[in-house]
mmCIF file of C-alpha atoms in Angstrom:
data_model
loop_
_atom_site.group_PDB
_atom_site.id
_atom_site.type_symbol
_atom_site.label_atom_id
_atom_site.label_comp_id
_atom_site.label_asym_id
_atom_site.label_seq_id
_atom_site.Cartn_x
_atom_site.Cartn_y
_atom_site.Cartn_z
ATOM 1 C CA UNK T 184 0.177 -0.073 -0.130
ATOM 2 C CA UNK T 185 2.926 2.275 0.969
ATOM 3 C CA UNK T 186 4.656 1.827 -2.079
ATOM 4 C CA UNK T 187 1.663 2.121 -4.121
ATOM 5 C CA UNK T 188 1.163 5.895 -2.624
ATOM 6 C CA UNK T 189 4.402 5.967 -3.211
ATOM 7 C CA UNK T 190 4.073 5.554 -7.262
ATOM 8 C CA UNK T 191 1.618 7.490 -7.475
ATOM 9 C CA UNK T 192 3.040 10.000 -5.941
ATOM 10 C CA UNK T 193 5.926 10.195 -8.140
ATOM 11 C CA UNK T 194 3.627 9.397 -11.071
ATOM 12 C CA UNK T 195 2.142 12.405 -10.261
ATOM 13 C CA UNK T 196 5.070 14.917 -10.331
ATOM 14 C CA UNK T 197 6.716 13.978 -13.306
ATOM 15 C CA UNK T 198 2.824 14.657 -14.916
ATOM 16 C CA UNK T 199 3.725 17.881 -13.186
ATOM 17 C CA UNK T 200 6.897 18.278 -14.562
ATOM 18 C CA UNK T 201 5.476 17.395 -18.394
ATOM 19 C CA UNK T 202 2.611 19.907 -18.115
ATOM 20 C CA UNK T 203 5.177 23.075 -17.356
ATOM 21 C CA UNK T 204 7.854 21.960 -19.925
ATOM 22 C CA UNK T 205 4.775 22.109 -22.382
ATOM 23 C CA UNK T 206 3.395 25.331 -21.612
ATOM 24 C CA UNK T 207 6.624 26.371 -22.748
ATOM 25 C CA UNK T 208 5.839 25.464 -26.967
ATOM 26 C CA UNK T 209 4.023 28.863 -28.078
ATOM 27 C CA UNK T 210 0.812 27.606 -28.069
ATOM 28 C CA UNK T 211 -1.089 32.049 -28.595
ATOM 29 C CA UNK T 212 -3.588 32.086 -31.127
ATOM 30 C CA UNK T 213 -3.261 34.133 -33.600
ATOM 31 C CA UNK T 214 -2.857 38.252 -32.386
ATOM 32 C CA UNK T 215 -5.271 37.964 -29.631
ATOM 33 C CA UNK T 216 -4.632 36.687 -25.702
ATOM 34 C CA UNK T 217 -5.725 33.872 -26.284
ATOM 35 C CA UNK T 218 -3.913 30.255 -24.555
ATOM 36 C CA UNK T 219 -3.946 27.320 -25.412
ATOM 37 C CA UNK T 220 -2.866 25.237 -22.228
ATOM 38 C CA UNK T 221 -1.540 22.533 -23.809
ATOM 39 C CA UNK T 222 -0.487 21.029 -20.062
ATOM 40 C CA UNK T 223 -4.171 20.824 -18.810
ATOM 41 C CA UNK T 224 -3.934 17.756 -21.184
ATOM 42 C CA UNK T 225 -1.416 15.545 -19.439
ATOM 43 C CA UNK T 226 -2.817 15.816 -15.946
ATOM 44 C CA UNK T 227 -6.634 15.425 -17.293
ATOM 45 C CA UNK T 228 -5.366 12.100 -18.711
ATOM 46 C CA UNK T 229 -3.453 11.850 -14.893
ATOM 47 C CA UNK T 230 -6.841 12.615 -13.634
ATOM 48 C CA UNK T 231 -8.512 10.205 -15.286
ATOM 49 C CA UNK T 232 -5.959 7.131 -14.168
ATOM 50 C CA UNK T 233 -5.409 7.751 -10.443
ATOM 51 C CA UNK T 234 -8.446 10.301 -9.341
ATOM 52 C CA UNK T 235 -9.400 13.791 -8.743
ATOM 53 C CA UNK T 236 -7.869 13.956 -5.871
ATOM 54 C CA UNK T 237 -3.940 12.646 -6.576
ATOM 55 C CA UNK T 238 -4.754 14.817 -10.111
ATOM 56 C CA UNK T 239 -5.634 17.763 -7.490
ATOM 57 C CA UNK T 240 -2.428 17.544 -6.203
ATOM 58 C CA UNK T 241 -0.288 17.090 -9.771
ATOM 59 C CA UNK T 242 -1.893 20.412 -10.491
ATOM 60 C CA UNK T 243 -1.118 21.792 -7.547
ATOM 61 C CA UNK T 244 3.129 20.832 -8.143
ATOM 62 C CA UNK T 245 1.837 21.706 -11.871
ATOM 63 C CA UNK T 246 1.011 25.196 -11.239
ATOM 64 C CA UNK T 247 3.498 25.599 -8.012
ATOM 65 C CA UNK T 248 6.409 25.125 -10.816
ATOM 66 C CA UNK T 249 4.370 27.604 -12.886
ATOM 67 C CA UNK T 250 4.534 30.406 -10.975
ATOM 68 C CA UNK T 251 8.215 29.955 -10.090
ATOM 69 C CA UNK T 252 9.454 29.865 -13.313
ATOM 70 C CA UNK T 253 7.136 31.940 -15.270
ATOM 71 C CA UNK T 254 5.008 34.002 -13.118
ATOM 72 C CA UNK T 255 6.976 36.013 -10.732
ATOM 73 C CA UNK T 256 8.890 36.763 -13.966
ATOM 74 C CA UNK T 257 6.618 37.808 -16.505
ATOM 75 C CA UNK T 258 4.945 40.454 -14.122
ATOM 76 C CA UNK T 259 2.396 37.979 -13.972
ATOM 77 C CA UNK T 260 1.562 38.474 -10.199
ATOM 78 C CA UNK T 261 -0.354 41.043 -9.334
ATOM 79 C CA UNK T 262 -0.280 40.121 -5.178
ATOM 80 C CA UNK T 263 -1.167 37.867 -2.478
ATOM 81 C CA UNK T 264 -4.530 36.886 -3.260
ATOM 82 C CA UNK T 265 -4.662 36.518 -7.081
ATOM 83 C CA UNK T 266 -0.914 34.661 -7.172
ATOM 84 C CA UNK T 267 -3.138 32.193 -5.107
ATOM 85 C CA UNK T 268 -6.490 32.070 -7.570
ATOM 86 C CA UNK T 269 -4.126 31.348 -10.693
ATOM 87 C CA UNK T 270 -1.230 30.143 -9.346
ATOM 88 C CA UNK T 271 -2.226 27.401 -7.152
ATOM 89 C CA UNK T 272 -5.826 26.632 -7.004
ATOM 90 C CA UNK T 273 -6.617 27.745 -11.434
ATOM 91 C CA UNK T 274 -3.660 25.014 -11.687
ATOM 92 C CA UNK T 275 -5.407 22.189 -8.557
ATOM 93 C CA UNK T 276 -8.651 21.936 -10.095
ATOM 94 C CA UNK T 277 -7.675 20.699 -13.238
ATOM 95 C CA UNK T 278 -7.427 17.278 -11.297
ATOM 96 C CA UNK T 279 -10.839 17.521 -10.703
ATOM 97 C CA UNK T 280 -12.001 15.901 -14.147
ATOM 98 C CA UNK T 281 -11.051 12.992 -12.031
ATOM 99 C CA UNK T 282 -14.535 13.200 -10.382
ATOM 100 C CA UNK T 283 -15.230 11.013 -13.444
ATOM 101 C CA UNK T 284 -12.643 8.516 -12.886
ATOM 102 C CA UNK T 285 -15.210 5.467 -12.738
ATOM 103 C CA UNK T 286 -16.968 5.904 -15.601
ATOM 104 C CA UNK T 287 -14.663 6.311 -18.724
ATOM 105 C CA UNK T 288 -12.610 2.928 -16.552
ATOM 106 C CA UNK T 289 -15.832 0.933 -15.641
ATOM 107 C CA UNK T 290 -17.174 1.488 -19.623
ATOM 108 C CA UNK T 291 -13.331 0.882 -20.931
ATOM 109 C CA UNK T 292 -13.740 -2.294 -19.406
ATOM 110 C CA UNK T 293 -17.132 -3.163 -21.333
ATOM 111 C CA UNK T 294 -15.784 -1.401 -24.163
ATOM 112 C CA UNK T 295 -18.937 1.229 -24.473
ATOM 113 C CA UNK T 296 -16.927 3.028 -26.514
ATOM 114 C CA UNK T 297 -19.900 5.795 -27.342
ATOM 115 C CA UNK T 298 -20.036 6.144 -23.470
ATOM 116 C CA UNK T 299 -16.107 6.442 -22.816
ATOM 117 C CA UNK T 300 -16.098 9.389 -25.507
ATOM 118 C CA UNK T 301 -18.496 11.157 -23.907
ATOM 119 C CA UNK T 302 -17.461 10.665 -20.401
ATOM 120 C CA UNK T 303 -13.891 11.875 -21.625
ATOM 121 C CA UNK T 304 -15.447 15.281 -22.886
ATOM 122 C CA UNK T 305 -17.063 15.647 -19.613
ATOM 123 C CA UNK T 306 -13.551 15.083 -17.882
ATOM 124 C CA UNK T 307 -11.924 17.674 -20.683
ATOM 125 C CA UNK T 308 -14.918 20.274 -20.149
ATOM 126 C CA UNK T 309 -14.188 20.108 -16.440
ATOM 127 C CA UNK T 310 -10.339 20.167 -16.377
ATOM 128 C CA UNK T 311 -10.794 23.627 -18.354
ATOM 129 C CA UNK T 312 -13.311 25.265 -17.307
ATOM 130 C CA UNK T 313 -12.530 25.103 -13.577
ATOM 131 C CA UNK T 314 -9.454 26.502 -14.826
ATOM 132 C CA UNK T 315 -10.282 28.865 -16.761
ATOM 133 C CA UNK T 316 -13.051 30.500 -15.171
ATOM 134 C CA UNK T 317 -10.691 31.296 -12.367
ATOM 135 C CA UNK T 318 -8.689 33.153 -14.423
ATOM 136 C CA UNK T 319 -11.461 34.801 -15.930
ATOM 137 C CA UNK T 320 -12.783 35.600 -11.838
ATOM 138 C CA UNK T 321 -8.532 37.562 -11.742
ATOM 139 C CA UNK T 322 -8.865 38.581 -15.378
ATOM 140 C CA UNK T 323 -12.477 41.083 -13.888
ATOM 141 C CA UNK T 324 -10.789 42.148 -10.581
ATOM 142 C CA UNK T 325 -6.994 41.995 -10.743
ATOM 143 C CA UNK T 326 -6.838 42.440 -14.666
ATOM 144 C CA UNK T 327 -9.592 44.763 -15.582
ATOM 145 C CA UNK T 328 -7.634 47.745 -15.726
ATOM 146 C CA UNK T 329 -5.914 46.382 -19.022
ATOM 147 C CA UNK T 330 -9.453 46.268 -20.915
ATOM 148 C CA UNK T 331 -9.637 48.439 -24.168
ATOM 149 C CA UNK T 332 -10.813 52.157 -22.975
ATOM 150 C CA UNK T 333 -14.785 51.820 -22.100
ATOM 151 C CA UNK T 334 -14.851 48.193 -22.480
ATOM 152 C CA UNK T 335 -16.922 46.106 -19.688
ATOM 153 C CA UNK T 336 -13.648 44.277 -17.112
ATOM 154 C CA UNK T 337 -16.299 41.384 -16.865
ATOM 155 C CA UNK T 338 -16.993 41.717 -20.591
ATOM 156 C CA UNK T 339 -13.326 41.854 -21.295
ATOM 157 C CA UNK T 340 -12.280 38.721 -19.183
ATOM 158 C CA UNK T 341 -15.008 36.642 -20.249
ATOM 159 C CA UNK T 342 -13.337 37.443 -23.823
ATOM 160 C CA UNK T 343 -10.086 35.911 -23.681
ATOM 161 C CA UNK T 344 -10.597 33.621 -20.913
ATOM 162 C CA UNK T 345 -13.751 32.280 -22.371
ATOM 163 C CA UNK T 346 -11.861 32.078 -26.028
ATOM 164 C CA UNK T 347 -8.898 29.769 -24.297
ATOM 165 C CA UNK T 348 -11.414 28.238 -22.721
ATOM 166 C CA UNK T 349 -12.739 27.056 -25.618
ATOM 167 C CA UNK T 350 -9.579 26.248 -27.502
ATOM 168 C CA UNK T 351 -7.900 24.482 -24.865
ATOM 169 C CA UNK T 352 -11.369 22.064 -24.830
ATOM 170 C CA UNK T 353 -11.301 21.954 -27.996
ATOM 171 C CA UNK T 354 -7.769 20.476 -28.051
ATOM 172 C CA UNK T 355 -7.990 18.994 -24.401
ATOM 173 C CA UNK T 356 -11.175 16.461 -25.965
ATOM 174 C CA UNK T 357 -9.902 15.734 -28.864
ATOM 175 C CA UNK T 358 -6.031 14.494 -28.157
ATOM 176 C CA UNK T 359 -8.722 12.499 -24.727
ATOM 177 C CA UNK T 360 -10.342 10.347 -27.682
ATOM 178 C CA UNK T 361 -7.043 9.893 -29.861
ATOM 179 C CA UNK T 362 -5.349 8.942 -27.004
ATOM 180 C CA UNK T 363 -8.302 6.368 -26.508
ATOM 181 C CA UNK T 364 -7.972 4.539 -29.351
ATOM 182 C CA UNK T 365 -4.498 4.424 -29.691
ATOM 183 C CA UNK T 366 -3.460 3.805 -26.276
ATOM 184 C CA UNK T 367 -6.600 3.034 -24.376
ATOM 185 C CA UNK T 368 -4.232 1.870 -20.999
ATOM 186 C CA UNK T 369 -2.938 5.428 -20.869
ATOM 187 C CA UNK T 370 -6.529 6.109 -19.180
ATOM 188 C CA UNK T 371 -7.002 2.645 -16.622
ATOM 189 C CA UNK T 372 -4.254 1.915 -13.514
ATOM 190 C CA UNK T 373 -0.660 -1.353 -14.495
ATOM 191 C CA UNK T 374 -3.338 -3.799 -12.844
ATOM 192 C CA UNK T 375 -6.727 -2.797 -14.466
ATOM 193 C CA UNK T 376 -4.983 -2.178 -17.335
ATOM 194 C CA UNK T 377 -3.394 -6.239 -16.716
ATOM 195 C CA UNK T 378 -6.823 -7.267 -16.736
ATOM 196 C CA UNK T 379 -8.449 -5.479 -19.558
ATOM 197 C CA UNK T 380 -5.610 -7.071 -21.591
ATOM 198 C CA UNK T 381 -5.709 -10.164 -20.648
ATOM 199 C CA UNK T 382 -9.557 -10.857 -20.273
ATOM 200 C CA UNK T 383 -9.559 -10.393 -24.759
#
């Protein structure tokens, strides 16, 4: 049991580091401030594999890495509360995608592909929406002064973060479905994956 817990923690740390590495790939859409967060993808996959709590832990590590490696250096932290919301909570809640872990794994074992795909898109929605809802709140409350002259801060934040949410959601959902087609065992712990293979 202790060995299993350690394995999950190590796996989560690796996933967080991978998510951080993906953030260095240029991911701005067009001339706007809309961004696609590539790091969401491995954290959602890990959450579906291990559950919401390990997923949130991996998300928190990812957020702290992003805070240290990028946030503090490029002026993305305005104050402690904004930093807490955008670099800890926003990244951590991506792991909530793991609340559909069991339905995904059960439908995988039952080989009901349509149901599995539906749950995967649900997980993609949960992971991306919760993250960008936090950024939406921070954008309106803390970044409102950067809105174009005469534009409401809430509307500006909704435009930027809503666009980022849609782009990240679509990409995450597509990648999850591609992984389902190519490596379905990715969503299962090793023992469940072995059991699934032996049943074929």
